[in-house]
Amino acid sequence: MTRPDRAAIIGIGYSDISRNSGTGPGTLIARAARAAILDSGVAKEDIDGVVGVYGSDSPTVWPGYVVDSLGLPNVTWWDTAQPPSIVGLSSAAQAVLAGNCEYAVFYHGKYRWGSTSIASKGDPLRESPAHEMDPTFSNPLVSHAGSLNWAARVMRHHMDRHGSTREDFGKIAINNRTHALTNPRALFRTPIKMGDYLAAPMIDEPMSLLDMDAPVDGAMAVVVTSLERALDGPHTPVVIEAFGSGLPIGSEGNLWPEADGLAARRAVASLFGRTDYSPTDMDLAYPYDGFTILTMLWLEALFTEEGGGPELLRDAWSEDEQVLKLFGRMPMCTSGGNLSEGRATQGFGSVLEAVQQLRGTAGDRQIGGSLNTAVITNGMAATNRSTILSVS
Amino acid sequence: MAHTRRNYDTQPYWEGCDQRELRIARCADCHTWIHFPRGVCPNCWSDDVRHEAVAGDGQVVTFSRPRVPDGAPPMVTALVALDAADGVRVLGRLEGAEPDAIRVGMPVSLDWHEEDGQLVPQFVPSGGAPA
């Protein structure tokens, strides 16, 4: 694979800039992005990366908002950056240089929130959203509906469409808990069996307490360098083979229960498309497990057609060991995942775990045999990023 | 009212709710429906986006039943695809349905309820609630 050695700006755009636009902040960003793409001459079908400034008092809009607003159908890379704005430009340029996308549109906006000035305080339409909780300005449009736990309705949708059962989702929860028993990072280390799973209290039927991760406090970190430098270090270098993601139109889980599966399939295709591997070549699998339905969808994206997850799980289930062995050999979520370590990790525990397994330093939970590759999928429709790690 | 954050893009939607009318954004040029409301048409990139009142009949796409405090009535959160606006789905409460009788695909109709002083859309089974 050849990668470019320089990045260039080929289009510029901006919205009207005014004291009082009479326009929502997202629309201004959409108009600026539209103008830049039109100026570039690039077809909207060819835009595959979206990067935006996110945070401070900028309109903290998810890249998915721009994908939806402009109907960009083929986006496989996204990123966000804190101000100042050129941080975002550098992220977009680096994504192009790394081969993660070919045409990235980068946006940055500012908005005169009600809290920004005394003069804007009197305008109720300028009230700022709770930024980190509403990155598409849509929460007020749905919060009256009762539950904003979109994943429960994705689960129902899968059960209705593909005939998955609670027992299928239970196999995921039990597998992860069984692996967590020997993981000192895991918060939940009491064994569970199917009866425990089925008896767990409903949080948002059909989703139970054991289908979801738990809020915790915690942090994790890694150090990354070039492979050349890594060879001088004390450990077996674990190589990042590739990253991949997918950002489909309609990534709002509250409206589009199809989106998580679609995003997962696009992410897996883009991830493996950047390597010579296929998913079945992997020695270890870490499908994201913030909710068991997301694990189901990532497994289908990796290994089966849509709706093939339940059969995959039934074939992989070992009643004796209370774990899943995909295709009879591939262990899954060997540290117990988010379901056992908690939400602070947001899937990053799987990265630490894969590094330990590939180094051969996972202690009591070290998987036997020769381990060379691990796939870690991470996130859901609007926010996902997956990777393949390897040792040679 | 205090909890309903409106902005310039969503204000026409809320003004409709205030009058028990479901108004959905639509491109005046290519007629694509746009929900959530946004200022640019995602299909043809027109800025000429207007709101149109639509009938609220539709079908349940998916639903869940969130846990409620002890003694509170059961709650159903349903995603509804509108018959009158292609591709538009609205998330709302489903009231007046026997919980065990709710199915994906069941026909529902628009209704309204007031929350924190704001009229918001909800749905009821079409043809009235089962006995």
Coordinates of C-alpha atoms in Angstrom, one line a residue:
Chain A
M1 CA 0.0 0.0 0.0
T2 CA 1.4 3.4 -1.0
R3 CA 0.7 6.4 1.1
P4 CA 1.0 10.1 0.1
D5 CA 3.8 12.1 1.6
R6 CA 2.2 15.5 1.4
A7 CA -1.4 16.7 2.1
A8 CA -3.0 19.7 0.4
I9 CA -6.0 22.0 0.7
I10 CA -8.2 21.8 -2.4
G11 CA -11.4 23.5 -1.4
I12 CA -12.5 26.3 1.0
G13 CA -15.9 27.4 2.2
Y14 CA -17.8 29.4 4.7
S15 CA -21.3 30.3 5.9
D16 CA -22.6 33.8 6.2
I17 CA -20.8 35.4 9.1
S18 CA -23.0 37.7 11.1
R19 CA -23.9 39.0 14.5
N20 CA -27.3 37.4 14.2
S21 CA -27.7 34.7 11.6
G22 CA -31.2 33.6 12.6
T23 CA -29.8 30.1 11.9
G24 CA -29.0 27.1 14.0
P25 CA -25.3 26.4 14.7
G26 CA -25.4 23.1 12.9
T27 CA -26.8 24.6 9.8
L28 CA -24.0 27.1 9.6
I29 CA -21.5 24.3 9.8
A30 CA -23.3 22.3 7.1
R31 CA -23.3 25.3 4.8
A32 CA -19.6 25.9 5.3
A33 CA -18.8 22.2 4.6
R34 CA -21.1 22.3 1.6
A35 CA -19.3 25.3 0.2
A36 CA -15.9 23.8 0.7
I37 CA -16.9 20.6 -1.0
L38 CA -18.4 22.5 -4.0
D39 CA -15.3 24.6 -4.3
S40 CA -13.1 21.5 -4.3
G41 CA -15.0 19.9 -7.2
V42 CA -15.1 16.7 -5.3
A43 CA -18.4 14.7 -5.6
K44 CA -20.2 14.2 -2.3
E45 CA -19.9 10.4 -2.9
D46 CA -16.1 10.8 -2.8
I47 CA -15.9 12.5 0.6
D48 CA -14.8 9.8 2.9
G49 CA -13.5 11.7 5.9
V50 CA -15.2 14.3 8.2
V51 CA -13.2 16.1 10.9
G52 CA -14.5 18.9 13.2
V53 CA -13.5 21.1 16.0
Y54 CA -15.3 19.9 19.1
G55 CA -15.3 21.6 22.5
S56 CA -14.7 24.8 24.2
D57 CA -17.6 27.1 23.2
S58 CA -17.6 25.9 19.6
P59 CA -20.8 24.2 18.5
T60 CA -19.8 20.8 19.6
V61 CA -21.3 18.9 16.6
W62 CA -20.5 15.3 15.9
P63 CA -19.1 14.6 12.4
G64 CA -22.2 12.4 12.0
Y65 CA -24.3 15.6 12.1
V66 CA -22.5 16.8 8.9
V67 CA -22.8 13.4 7.3
D68 CA -26.5 13.5 7.9
S69 CA -26.9 17.2 7.0
L70 CA -25.2 16.8 3.6
G71 CA -26.1 13.3 2.9
L72 CA -22.5 12.1 2.5
P73 CA -23.0 8.4 1.7
N74 CA -19.5 7.0 1.9
V75 CA -17.7 8.3 5.0
T76 CA -15.3 5.8 6.6
W77 CA -13.2 8.2 8.7
W78 CA -14.0 10.9 11.2
D79 CA -12.2 12.8 13.9
T80 CA -12.7 15.6 16.3
A81 CA -10.2 18.0 17.7
Q82 CA -10.2 20.6 20.4
P83 CA -9.6 24.3 19.4
P84 CA -7.6 26.0 18.1
S85 CA -8.9 25.2 14.7
I86 CA -5.6 24.2 13.0
V87 CA -5.5 21.2 15.4
G88 CA -8.4 19.9 13.4
L89 CA -6.8 20.7 10.1
S90 CA -3.7 18.7 11.2
S91 CA -6.0 15.8 12.1
A92 CA -7.6 15.9 8.7
A93 CA -4.2 16.1 7.0
Q94 CA -2.7 13.2 9.0
A95 CA -5.7 11.1 8.2
V96 CA -5.0 11.6 4.5
L97 CA -1.3 10.9 5.0
A98 CA -2.0 7.8 7.0
G99 CA -4.2 6.4 4.3
N100 CA -7.3 6.5 6.5
C101 CA -9.3 8.6 4.0
E102 CA -8.7 10.3 0.6
Y103 CA -10.9 13.4 0.8
A104 CA -11.5 14.8 4.2
V105 CA -13.7 17.8 4.9
F106 CA -12.8 19.7 8.0
Y107 CA -15.2 22.1 9.7
H108 CA -14.9 24.7 12.5
G109 CA -17.8 26.9 13.8
K110 CA -18.5 29.4 16.4
Y111 CA -21.8 30.5 17.7
R112 CA -23.1 33.4 19.8
W113 CA -24.6 31.3 22.5
G114 CA -26.9 32.9 25.0
S115 CA -24.1 32.7 27.5
T116 CA -21.5 34.3 25.2
S117 CA -22.6 37.9 25.6
I118 CA -25.0 40.1 27.5
A119 CA -26.7 41.1 24.2
S120 CA -27.4 37.4 23.3
K121 CA -28.8 36.5 26.7
G122 CA -32.3 37.6 25.9
D123 CA -32.7 35.3 22.9
P124 CA -34.2 31.9 24.0
L125 CA -33.2 30.3 20.7
R126 CA -29.6 30.8 21.5
E127 CA -29.5 28.7 24.6
S128 CA -26.5 26.5 24.4
P129 CA -27.1 22.7 24.4
A130 CA -25.6 20.5 27.1
H131 CA -22.6 20.0 24.8
E132 CA -21.2 16.7 25.7
M133 CA -24.6 15.1 26.0
D134 CA -26.2 16.6 22.9
P135 CA -23.7 16.7 20.0
T136 CA -26.5 16.7 17.3
F137 CA -28.9 19.2 19.0
S138 CA -31.6 16.5 18.9
N139 CA -32.1 15.5 22.5
P140 CA -34.9 18.0 23.1
L141 CA -36.7 16.5 20.2
V142 CA -36.8 13.0 21.8
S143 CA -36.3 13.3 25.5
H144 CA -40.0 13.4 26.2
A145 CA -40.3 9.8 24.8
G146 CA -39.2 8.3 28.1
S147 CA -36.1 6.2 27.3
L148 CA -33.1 7.5 25.3
N149 CA -31.5 4.1 25.6
W150 CA -31.4 3.6 21.9
A151 CA -29.6 0.2 22.2
A152 CA -32.6 -1.4 23.9
R153 CA -34.6 -0.7 20.8
V154 CA -31.8 -1.8 18.5
M155 CA -31.9 -5.1 20.5
R156 CA -35.7 -5.4 20.0
H157 CA -35.3 -4.6 16.3
H158 CA -32.7 -7.4 16.0
M159 CA -34.9 -9.9 17.9
D160 CA -37.9 -9.1 15.7
R161 CA -36.0 -9.1 12.4
H162 CA -33.6 -12.0 13.0
G163 CA -35.2 -14.1 15.6
S164 CA -32.4 -13.6 18.2
T165 CA -33.3 -14.6 21.7
R166 CA -32.3 -13.5 25.2
E167 CA -30.4 -16.7 25.5
D168 CA -28.3 -15.6 22.5
F169 CA -27.4 -12.3 24.2
G170 CA -26.9 -14.2 27.4
K171 CA -24.0 -16.2 25.9
I172 CA -22.2 -13.0 25.3
A173 CA -22.7 -11.8 28.8
I174 CA -21.7 -15.1 30.3
N175 CA -18.6 -15.5 28.1
N176 CA -17.3 -12.2 29.1
R177 CA -18.0 -12.7 32.8
T178 CA -16.2 -16.1 32.7
H179 CA -13.1 -14.5 31.2
A180 CA -13.3 -11.7 33.8
L181 CA -12.8 -14.1 36.7
T182 CA -9.0 -14.0 36.2
N183 CA -8.8 -10.3 35.3
P184 CA -7.6 -8.1 38.1
R185 CA -8.9 -5.0 36.3
A186 CA -12.5 -6.4 36.2
L187 CA -15.0 -5.0 38.7
F188 CA -17.4 -7.9 38.2
R189 CA -15.8 -11.2 39.0
T190 CA -18.7 -13.3 40.3
P191 CA -19.5 -16.2 37.9
I192 CA -22.9 -16.1 36.2
K193 CA -24.8 -18.8 34.4
M194 CA -27.7 -18.6 32.0
G195 CA -30.2 -18.7 34.9
D196 CA -28.6 -15.7 36.4
Y197 CA -28.7 -13.9 33.1
L198 CA -32.3 -14.6 32.5
A199 CA -33.2 -13.5 36.0
A200 CA -31.4 -10.2 35.9
P201 CA -33.7 -7.2 36.3
M202 CA -35.0 -5.4 33.2
I203 CA -33.6 -1.9 32.8
D204 CA -35.2 -1.2 29.4
E205 CA -37.0 -4.3 28.2
P206 CA -35.7 -6.3 26.4
M207 CA -32.4 -5.0 27.8
S208 CA -31.5 -6.2 31.3
L209 CA -28.8 -5.2 33.8
L210 CA -26.4 -7.9 32.4
D211 CA -26.7 -6.6 28.8
M212 CA -25.0 -3.3 29.6
D213 CA -21.8 -2.0 31.1
A214 CA -21.8 -0.1 34.4
P215 CA -20.5 3.4 35.0
V216 CA -17.2 3.4 36.8
D217 CA -14.2 5.7 37.5
G218 CA -11.0 4.8 35.8
A219 CA -8.4 5.5 33.2
M220 CA -6.1 3.7 30.8
A221 CA -3.2 4.7 28.5
V222 CA -0.7 3.4 26.0
V223 CA 2.5 4.7 24.4
V224 CA 2.9 4.6 20.6
T225 CA 6.1 5.0 18.5
S226 CA 7.4 3.8 15.2
L227 CA 8.1 0.1 14.8
E228 CA 11.7 0.9 14.2
R229 CA 12.0 2.6 17.6
A230 CA 9.8 0.0 19.2
L231 CA 12.4 -2.7 18.4
D232 CA 14.8 -1.1 20.8
G233 CA 12.3 -1.3 23.7
P234 CA 11.9 -3.9 26.5
H235 CA 8.8 -5.6 25.1
T236 CA 7.7 -7.5 22.1
P237 CA 6.4 -4.7 19.9
V238 CA 2.7 -4.9 19.2
V239 CA 2.1 -3.5 15.7
I240 CA -1.0 -1.4 14.8
E241 CA -1.8 -3.0 11.5
A242 CA -4.7 -0.6 10.6
F243 CA -7.6 1.5 11.8
G244 CA -11.0 1.5 10.3
S245 CA -14.4 3.0 10.9
G246 CA -17.7 3.7 9.3
L247 CA -20.0 6.7 9.6
P248 CA -23.3 6.0 7.7
I249 CA -26.0 8.5 7.0
G250 CA -28.6 8.2 9.8
S251 CA -26.2 7.4 12.7
E252 CA -28.8 8.6 15.2
G253 CA -29.6 5.4 17.0
N254 CA -32.8 6.8 18.4
L255 CA -34.2 7.0 14.9
W256 CA -32.2 4.4 13.0
P257 CA -31.8 1.1 14.7
E258 CA -30.3 -0.2 11.5
A259 CA -27.4 2.2 11.8
D260 CA -25.2 0.3 14.2
G261 CA -25.1 -2.9 12.1
L262 CA -24.5 -0.8 8.9
A263 CA -21.7 1.2 10.5
A264 CA -20.1 -2.0 11.8
R265 CA -20.1 -3.7 8.4
R266 CA -18.6 -0.6 6.8
A267 CA -16.0 -0.3 9.5
V268 CA -14.9 -3.9 9.2
A269 CA -14.7 -3.7 5.4
S270 CA -12.6 -0.5 5.6
L271 CA -10.4 -2.0 8.4
F272 CA -9.6 -5.3 6.7
G273 CA -9.4 -3.6 3.3
R274 CA -6.2 -1.8 4.6
T275 CA -4.5 -5.1 5.4
D276 CA -3.9 -8.5 3.8
Y277 CA -5.9 -10.2 6.6
S278 CA -9.5 -11.4 6.7
P279 CA -11.5 -11.6 9.9
T280 CA -11.2 -15.4 10.2
D281 CA -7.4 -15.1 10.2
M282 CA -7.6 -13.5 13.6
D283 CA -6.4 -15.4 16.7
L284 CA -8.3 -13.2 19.2
A285 CA -11.6 -11.2 18.8
Y286 CA -12.6 -8.3 20.9
P287 CA -16.0 -7.1 19.6
Y288 CA -17.2 -4.1 21.5
D289 CA -19.5 -4.9 24.4
G290 CA -20.9 -1.7 25.9
F291 CA -24.2 -3.4 25.2
T292 CA -24.6 -7.1 24.2
I293 CA -26.5 -6.0 21.1
L294 CA -23.5 -4.2 19.9
T295 CA -21.4 -7.3 20.3
M296 CA -23.9 -9.2 18.3
L297 CA -23.7 -6.7 15.5
W298 CA -19.9 -6.5 15.5
L299 CA -19.7 -10.3 15.4
E300 CA -22.1 -10.3 12.4
A301 CA -20.0 -7.6 10.7
L302 CA -16.8 -9.6 11.2
F303 CA -18.0 -13.1 10.5
T304 CA -21.5 -13.6 9.1
E305 CA -24.3 -12.2 7.0
E306 CA -26.8 -9.8 8.6
G307 CA -28.7 -11.8 11.2
G308 CA -26.1 -14.6 11.3
G309 CA -25.0 -13.8 14.8
P310 CA -27.3 -16.1 16.8
E311 CA -26.2 -19.1 14.8
L312 CA -22.6 -18.1 15.2
L313 CA -23.0 -17.9 18.9
R314 CA -24.8 -21.2 19.2
D315 CA -22.1 -23.0 17.3
A316 CA -19.4 -21.3 19.4
W317 CA -20.8 -21.9 22.8
S318 CA -19.0 -24.3 25.2
E319 CA -21.4 -25.3 27.9
D320 CA -18.6 -27.0 29.8
E321 CA -16.4 -24.0 29.9
Q322 CA -19.1 -21.3 29.8
V323 CA -17.2 -19.4 27.1
L324 CA -17.5 -18.8 23.4
K325 CA -14.9 -20.2 21.0
L326 CA -15.7 -18.7 17.6
F327 CA -15.3 -21.4 14.9
G328 CA -14.3 -23.7 17.7
R329 CA -11.0 -22.0 18.3
M330 CA -11.1 -18.1 18.5
P331 CA -11.6 -16.8 22.0
M332 CA -13.6 -13.6 22.4
C333 CA -13.2 -10.8 24.9
T334 CA -10.6 -12.6 27.0
S335 CA -10.5 -9.9 29.7
G336 CA -14.3 -9.7 30.1
G337 CA -14.8 -6.5 28.2
N338 CA -16.7 -3.5 29.3
L339 CA -19.4 -5.7 30.7
S340 CA -16.8 -6.7 33.4
E341 CA -14.4 -3.8 33.6
G342 CA -17.0 -1.0 33.3
R343 CA -17.8 1.9 31.1
A344 CA -14.7 4.0 31.9
T345 CA -12.8 1.8 29.6
Q346 CA -15.1 2.2 26.6
G347 CA -13.5 -0.7 25.0
F348 CA -9.9 0.4 25.7
G349 CA -9.5 -2.5 28.1
S350 CA -9.6 -4.7 25.1
V351 CA -6.6 -2.9 23.7
L352 CA -4.6 -3.4 26.9
E353 CA -5.8 -7.0 27.0
A354 CA -4.8 -7.8 23.4
V355 CA -1.4 -6.3 24.0
Q356 CA -0.9 -8.5 27.0
Q357 CA -2.1 -11.6 25.2
L358 CA 0.1 -10.9 22.1
R359 CA 3.1 -10.2 24.3
G360 CA 2.3 -13.5 26.2
T361 CA 2.1 -11.7 29.5
A362 CA -1.5 -12.2 30.4
G363 CA -0.8 -14.3 33.4
D364 CA -3.6 -16.6 34.6
R365 CA -5.7 -15.8 31.6
Q366 CA -3.0 -16.2 29.0
I367 CA -4.6 -18.0 26.0
G368 CA -2.4 -21.0 25.0
G369 CA -0.9 -21.6 21.5
S370 CA 0.6 -19.2 19.0
L371 CA -1.1 -15.8 19.1
N372 CA -0.2 -13.4 16.4
T373 CA -3.3 -11.2 15.6
A374 CA -6.2 -9.6 17.4
V375 CA -9.1 -7.6 16.1
I376 CA -10.7 -5.0 18.4
T377 CA -13.9 -3.3 17.2
N378 CA -15.0 -0.3 19.2
G379 CA -18.1 1.8 19.5
M380 CA -21.4 2.2 17.7
A381 CA -22.9 3.9 14.6
A382 CA -22.0 7.5 15.2
T383 CA -18.8 6.9 17.0
N384 CA -16.7 3.8 16.1
R385 CA -13.0 3.1 15.5
S386 CA -11.6 -0.4 15.2
T387 CA -8.1 -1.8 14.9
I388 CA -6.0 -4.9 14.2
L389 CA -3.0 -5.6 16.4
S390 CA -0.2 -8.1 15.6
V391 CA 3.1 -9.5 16.6
S392 CA 5.4 -11.2 14.2
Chain B
M1 CA -40.8 24.9 28.8
A2 CA -37.5 25.5 30.5
H3 CA -36.3 22.0 29.5
T4 CA -37.3 22.3 25.8
R5 CA -34.2 23.9 24.3
R6 CA -35.3 25.4 21.0
N7 CA -32.9 26.8 18.4
Y8 CA -33.4 28.5 15.1
D9 CA -33.5 25.1 13.3
T10 CA -36.0 23.5 15.6
Q11 CA -38.3 26.4 16.3
P12 CA -40.8 25.7 13.5
Y13 CA -41.1 22.1 14.7
W14 CA -41.9 23.3 18.3
E15 CA -44.3 26.0 17.0
G16 CA -46.2 23.2 15.4
C17 CA -46.3 21.2 18.6
D18 CA -47.7 24.3 20.4
Q19 CA -50.7 24.0 18.1
R20 CA -51.0 20.2 18.2
E21 CA -49.6 19.9 14.7
L22 CA -46.7 17.7 13.6
R23 CA -44.6 19.8 11.3
I24 CA -41.7 18.1 9.5
A25 CA -39.0 19.9 7.6
R26 CA -39.1 19.3 3.9
C27 CA -37.0 20.5 1.0
A28 CA -39.0 22.8 -1.2
D29 CA -36.9 21.9 -4.3
C30 CA -36.6 18.2 -4.3
H31 CA -39.3 17.4 -1.6
T32 CA -37.1 15.3 0.5
W33 CA -38.3 15.0 4.1
I34 CA -35.7 16.0 6.7
H35 CA -36.0 14.9 10.3
F36 CA -34.5 15.9 12.7
P37 CA -35.0 19.4 11.3
R38 CA -31.9 20.9 9.6
G39 CA -31.3 23.9 7.4
V40 CA -29.7 22.2 4.4
C41 CA -31.3 19.5 2.2
P42 CA -29.1 16.3 2.5
N43 CA -30.3 15.2 -1.0
C44 CA -29.9 18.2 -3.2
W45 CA -28.1 20.7 -0.9
S46 CA -30.8 23.3 -1.2
D47 CA -31.2 25.9 1.5
D48 CA -35.0 26.2 0.8
V49 CA -36.2 24.0 3.7
R50 CA -39.7 24.6 5.0
H51 CA -42.0 22.8 7.5
E52 CA -45.1 21.0 6.5
A53 CA -47.9 19.7 8.7
V54 CA -48.2 15.9 8.3
A55 CA -50.7 13.3 9.5
G56 CA -49.4 11.3 12.4
D57 CA -50.4 7.8 11.4
G58 CA -47.6 5.3 11.2
Q59 CA -46.1 2.0 12.2
V60 CA -44.0 0.9 15.1
V61 CA -40.4 0.3 14.0
T62 CA -39.1 -0.8 17.4
F63 CA -39.9 -0.1 21.0
S64 CA -38.6 -0.6 24.6
R65 CA -40.1 -0.5 28.0
P66 CA -37.9 1.4 30.4
R67 CA -37.9 0.7 34.1
V68 CA -40.1 3.1 36.0
P69 CA -40.3 3.9 39.7
D70 CA -42.3 1.5 41.9
G71 CA -46.0 2.3 41.5
A72 CA -45.6 4.4 38.4
P73 CA -47.6 3.3 35.3
P74 CA -45.7 1.3 32.7
M75 CA -44.0 3.3 30.0
V76 CA -43.4 2.4 26.4
T77 CA -40.9 4.3 24.2
A78 CA -41.7 3.7 20.5
L79 CA -40.0 4.6 17.3
V80 CA -42.7 5.3 14.7
A81 CA -42.3 5.5 10.9
L82 CA -44.8 8.0 9.5
D83 CA -47.0 6.9 6.6
A84 CA -47.3 10.4 5.3
A85 CA -43.6 11.4 5.2
D86 CA -41.3 8.9 3.5
G87 CA -38.3 8.1 5.7
V88 CA -39.4 10.1 8.7
R89 CA -39.4 8.5 12.1
V90 CA -40.5 10.0 15.3
L91 CA -39.6 8.8 18.8
G92 CA -42.4 9.1 21.4
R93 CA -44.3 7.5 24.1
L94 CA -46.9 4.8 23.2
E95 CA -49.9 5.2 25.4
G96 CA -53.1 3.2 25.8
A97 CA -51.7 -0.1 24.5
E98 CA -51.6 -3.4 26.5
P99 CA -47.9 -3.8 27.0
D100 CA -47.8 -7.5 25.9
A101 CA -49.8 -6.7 22.8
I102 CA -47.3 -4.2 21.3
R103 CA -45.7 -5.5 18.2
V104 CA -43.2 -4.2 15.7
G105 CA -45.2 -3.1 12.7
M106 CA -48.4 -2.3 14.6
P107 CA -50.3 0.7 13.4
V108 CA -50.4 3.8 15.6
S109 CA -51.8 7.3 15.5
L110 CA -50.5 10.6 16.7
D111 CA -51.7 12.0 20.0
W112 CA -50.3 14.7 22.3
H113 CA -49.3 15.1 25.9
E114 CA -48.0 17.9 28.0
E115 CA -44.6 17.7 29.6
D116 CA -43.1 20.6 31.6
G117 CA -45.6 22.9 30.0
Q118 CA -44.7 21.8 26.5
L119 CA -47.0 19.9 24.2
V120 CA -45.1 16.9 22.7
P121 CA -46.1 14.2 20.3
Q122 CA -47.0 10.7 21.5
F123 CA -48.8 7.8 19.9
V124 CA -51.8 5.5 20.6
P125 CA -52.9 2.3 18.9
S126 CA -54.8 3.1 15.7
G127 CA -58.6 2.5 16.1
G128 CA -58.5 3.1 19.9
A129 CA -56.9 1.2 22.7
P130 CA -57.7 -2.5 23.2
A131 CA -60.2 -3.3 26.0

